Coordinates of C-alpha atoms in Angstrom, one line a residue:
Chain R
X28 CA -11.2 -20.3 -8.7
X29 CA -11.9 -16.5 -9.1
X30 CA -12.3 -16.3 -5.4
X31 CA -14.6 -13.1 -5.1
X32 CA -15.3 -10.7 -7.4
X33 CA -17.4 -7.4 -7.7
X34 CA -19.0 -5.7 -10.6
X35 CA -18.6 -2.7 -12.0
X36 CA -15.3 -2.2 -11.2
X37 CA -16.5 1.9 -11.6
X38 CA -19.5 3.7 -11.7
X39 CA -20.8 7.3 -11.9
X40 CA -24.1 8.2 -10.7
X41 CA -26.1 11.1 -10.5
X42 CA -27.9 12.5 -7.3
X43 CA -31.2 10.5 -6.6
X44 CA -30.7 7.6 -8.9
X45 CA -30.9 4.0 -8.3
X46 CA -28.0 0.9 -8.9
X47 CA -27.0 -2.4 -7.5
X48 CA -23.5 -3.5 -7.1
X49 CA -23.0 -7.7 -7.6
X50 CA -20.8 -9.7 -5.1
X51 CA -19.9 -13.3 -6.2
X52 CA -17.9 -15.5 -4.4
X53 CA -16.8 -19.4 -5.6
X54 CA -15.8 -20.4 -2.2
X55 CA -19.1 -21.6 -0.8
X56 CA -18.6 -19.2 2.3
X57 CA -21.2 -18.4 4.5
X58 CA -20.4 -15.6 5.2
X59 CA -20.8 -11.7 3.1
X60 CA -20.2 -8.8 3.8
X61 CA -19.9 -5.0 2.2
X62 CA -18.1 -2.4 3.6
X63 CA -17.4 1.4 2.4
X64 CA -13.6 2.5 2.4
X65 CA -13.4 6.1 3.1
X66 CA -9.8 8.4 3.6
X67 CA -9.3 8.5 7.0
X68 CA -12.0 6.2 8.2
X69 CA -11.0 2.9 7.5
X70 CA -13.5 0.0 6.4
X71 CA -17.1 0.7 7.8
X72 CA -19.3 -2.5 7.6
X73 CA -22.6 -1.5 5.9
X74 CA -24.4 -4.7 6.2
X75 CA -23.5 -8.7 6.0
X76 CA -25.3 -11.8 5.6
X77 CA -24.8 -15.0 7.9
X78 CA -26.3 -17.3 4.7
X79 CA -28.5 -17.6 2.2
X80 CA -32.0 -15.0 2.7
X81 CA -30.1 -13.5 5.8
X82 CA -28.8 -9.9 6.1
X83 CA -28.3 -7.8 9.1
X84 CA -27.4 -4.2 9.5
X85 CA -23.8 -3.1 9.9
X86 CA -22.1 0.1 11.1
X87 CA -23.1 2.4 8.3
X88 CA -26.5 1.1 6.8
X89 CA -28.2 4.2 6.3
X90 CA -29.1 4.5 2.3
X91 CA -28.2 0.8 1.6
X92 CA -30.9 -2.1 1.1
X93 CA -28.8 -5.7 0.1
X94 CA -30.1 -9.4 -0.5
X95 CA -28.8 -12.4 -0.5
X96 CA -30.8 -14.5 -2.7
X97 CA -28.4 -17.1 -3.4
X98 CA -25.6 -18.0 -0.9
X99 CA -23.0 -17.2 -3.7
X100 CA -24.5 -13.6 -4.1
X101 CA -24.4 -10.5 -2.2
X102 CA -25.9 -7.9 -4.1
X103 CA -25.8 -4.1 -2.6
X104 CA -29.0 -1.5 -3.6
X105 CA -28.4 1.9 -3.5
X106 CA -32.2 3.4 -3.8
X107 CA -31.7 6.7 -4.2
X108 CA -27.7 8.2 -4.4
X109 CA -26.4 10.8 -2.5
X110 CA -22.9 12.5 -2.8
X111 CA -22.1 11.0 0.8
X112 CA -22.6 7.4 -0.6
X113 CA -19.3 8.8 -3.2
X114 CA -16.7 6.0 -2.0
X115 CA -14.9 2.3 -2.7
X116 CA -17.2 -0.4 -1.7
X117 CA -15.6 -3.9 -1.1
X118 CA -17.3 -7.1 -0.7
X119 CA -15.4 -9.8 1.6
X120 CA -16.6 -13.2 2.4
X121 CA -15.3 -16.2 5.2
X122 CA -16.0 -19.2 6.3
X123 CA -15.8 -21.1 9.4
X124 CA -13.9 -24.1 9.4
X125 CA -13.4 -26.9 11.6
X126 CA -11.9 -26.0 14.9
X127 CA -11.4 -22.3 14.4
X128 CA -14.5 -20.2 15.0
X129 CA -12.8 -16.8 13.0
X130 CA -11.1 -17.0 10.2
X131 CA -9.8 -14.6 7.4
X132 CA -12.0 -12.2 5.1
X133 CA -11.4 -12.6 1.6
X134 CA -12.1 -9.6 -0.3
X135 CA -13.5 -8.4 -3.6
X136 CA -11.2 -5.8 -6.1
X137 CA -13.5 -3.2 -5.2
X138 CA -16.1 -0.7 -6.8
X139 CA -15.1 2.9 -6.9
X140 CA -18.4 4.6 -7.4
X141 CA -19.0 8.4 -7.5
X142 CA -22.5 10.2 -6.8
X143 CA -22.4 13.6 -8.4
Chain J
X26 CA -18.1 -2.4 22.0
X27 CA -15.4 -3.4 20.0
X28 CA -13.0 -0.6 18.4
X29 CA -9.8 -0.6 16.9
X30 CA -7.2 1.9 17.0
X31 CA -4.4 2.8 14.8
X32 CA -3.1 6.3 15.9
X33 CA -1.1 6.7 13.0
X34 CA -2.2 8.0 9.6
X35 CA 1.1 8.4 7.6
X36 CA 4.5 6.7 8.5
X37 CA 7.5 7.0 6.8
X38 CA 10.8 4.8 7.3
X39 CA 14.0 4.8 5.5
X40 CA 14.4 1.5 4.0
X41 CA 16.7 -0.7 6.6
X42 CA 15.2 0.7 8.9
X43 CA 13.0 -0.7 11.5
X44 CA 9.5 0.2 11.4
X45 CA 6.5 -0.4 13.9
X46 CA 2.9 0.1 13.2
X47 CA 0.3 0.8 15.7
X48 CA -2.7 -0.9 16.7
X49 CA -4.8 -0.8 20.1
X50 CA -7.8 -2.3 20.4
X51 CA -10.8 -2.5 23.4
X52 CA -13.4 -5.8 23.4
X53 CA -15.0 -7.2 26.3
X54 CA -14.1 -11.1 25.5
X55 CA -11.0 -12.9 24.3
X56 CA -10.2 -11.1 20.5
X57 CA -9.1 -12.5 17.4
X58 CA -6.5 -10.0 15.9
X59 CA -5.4 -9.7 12.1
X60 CA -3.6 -7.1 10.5
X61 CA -4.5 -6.9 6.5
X62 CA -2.4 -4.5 3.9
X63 CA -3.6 -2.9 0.6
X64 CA -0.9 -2.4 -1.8
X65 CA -1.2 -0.1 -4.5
X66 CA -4.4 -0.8 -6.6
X67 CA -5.0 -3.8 -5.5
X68 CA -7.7 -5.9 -2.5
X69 CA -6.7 -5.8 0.5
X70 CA -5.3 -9.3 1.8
X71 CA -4.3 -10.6 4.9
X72 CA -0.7 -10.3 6.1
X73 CA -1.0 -12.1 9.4
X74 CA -3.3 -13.6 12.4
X75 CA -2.4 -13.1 16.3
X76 CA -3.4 -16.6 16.5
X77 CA -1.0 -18.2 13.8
X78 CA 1.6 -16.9 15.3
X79 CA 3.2 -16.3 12.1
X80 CA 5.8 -13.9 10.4
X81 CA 4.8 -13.2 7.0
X82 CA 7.0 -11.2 5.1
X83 CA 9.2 -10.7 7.9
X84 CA 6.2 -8.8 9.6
X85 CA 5.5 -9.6 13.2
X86 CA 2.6 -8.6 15.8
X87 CA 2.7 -9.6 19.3
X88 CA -0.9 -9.7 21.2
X89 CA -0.3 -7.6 24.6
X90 CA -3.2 -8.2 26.3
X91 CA -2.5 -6.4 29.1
X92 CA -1.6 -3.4 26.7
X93 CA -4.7 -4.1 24.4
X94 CA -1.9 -3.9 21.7
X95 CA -1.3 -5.8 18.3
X96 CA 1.5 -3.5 17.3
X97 CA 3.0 -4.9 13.8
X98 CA 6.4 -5.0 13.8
X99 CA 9.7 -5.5 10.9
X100 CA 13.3 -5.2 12.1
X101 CA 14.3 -4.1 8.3
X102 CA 11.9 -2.4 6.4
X103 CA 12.3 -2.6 1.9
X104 CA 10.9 -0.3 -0.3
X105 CA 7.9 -3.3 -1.2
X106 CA 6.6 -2.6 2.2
X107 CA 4.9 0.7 1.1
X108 CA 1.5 -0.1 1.5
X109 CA -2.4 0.7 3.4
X110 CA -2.1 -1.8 6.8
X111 CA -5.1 -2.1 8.7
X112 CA -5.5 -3.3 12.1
X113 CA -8.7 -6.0 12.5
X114 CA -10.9 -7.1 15.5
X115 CA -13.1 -10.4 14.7
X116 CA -15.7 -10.4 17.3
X117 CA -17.5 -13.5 18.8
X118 CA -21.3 -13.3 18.6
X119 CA -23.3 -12.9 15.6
X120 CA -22.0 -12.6 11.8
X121 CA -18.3 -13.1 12.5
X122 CA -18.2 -9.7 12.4
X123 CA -14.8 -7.3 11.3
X124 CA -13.8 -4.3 12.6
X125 CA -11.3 -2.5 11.3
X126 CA -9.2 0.3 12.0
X127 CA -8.5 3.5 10.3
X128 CA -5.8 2.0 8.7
X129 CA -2.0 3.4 8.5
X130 CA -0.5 4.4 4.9
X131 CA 3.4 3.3 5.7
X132 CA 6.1 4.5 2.7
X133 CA 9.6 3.0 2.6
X134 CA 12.0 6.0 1.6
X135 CA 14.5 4.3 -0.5

């Protein structure tokens, strides 16, 4: 059970290209979600997925497309990169389980990408 | 809407000693409260639900509601303590969603 997992690990980019980060998760959760860690501002939610061919717009969306083709999978598009979108993006899925409507992220190792 | 609040940035504590970490939070209907901690190069986890009730680690957090506080507490803190903790607001409505504080970097001085 690897739980939920996030490739690459690292990634360099330059200004105005294109990547996707991958989010798996073995836990059948129906829940996904990617956020952007940034010194001194916490986790920002860019945008999450309820199930399968859902998303919705989080906090910080600006920049980032996502899709959720499969309800293991929560892929993260960056279009064109920016120096702003330089950060550590972690993916995080939950579930909800009988007789408890909120229950605890689980999160991804992280991708520490940098837009030059 | 929802926001979380850790005042804090950087604490430091001699190991023994007791240490408190921060966490205010404002939401319009009953919250569900977590605090999570990021060691050193690793995920972040969870440490502990308001709901549980728990003591994980010998970590504590009380919910004050009338406060709007989930202040993390441990009477004696060890040098394995040094960590990222963030404060967490899961909010009823759509997507389950997280909010998270700004997070508090603690280090145990040995």
């Amino acid at each position: 059970n690897a739980g939920v997992t996030q490739t690459p690990k690292f990634r360099v980019l330059k200004t105005g290209q294109s990547m996707t980060l991958l989010c798996a998760q073995d836990m059948n959760h129906e829940y996904m979600y990617w956020y952007r860690q940034d010194p001194g501002m916490g986790l920002r939610l860019i945008h999450y997925s309820v199930g399968e061919g859902t998303t919705a717009k989080g906090e910080v969306p600006d920049g980032y497309n996502v899709s959720r083709l499969k309800k293991q999978n929560f892929l993260l598009g960056l279009e064109s990169a920016a120096p702003s979108q330089t950060s550590v993006y972690f993916c995080a899925s939950t579930t909800l389980s009988s007789g408890t409507l909120y229950n605890e992220q689980f999160f991804g190792p992280g991708t520490r990408l940098t837009v030059l | 809407a929802q926001r979380v609040t850790q005042p804090e940035k950087l604490l430091s504590v001699f190991k023994g000693a007791p240490v408190e970490l921060k966490c205010n939070y404002s939401y319009s209907g009953s919250p569900e409260l977590f605090w999570y901690v990021q060691y050193s190069r690793q995920r972040l986890q969870l440490l502990l639900r308001h709901i549980s009730r728990e003591s994980i680690k010998g970590f504590t957090a009380d919910l004050n509601k009338g406060e709007t506080s989930f202040h993390l507490k441990k009477p004696f803190a060890q040098e394995e303590d040094s960590a990222m903790y963030y404060c967490a607001l899961s909010a009823t409505g759509t997507g389950n969603q997280f909010y998270f504080g700004t997070g508090t970097s603690l280090t145990v001085i040995p």
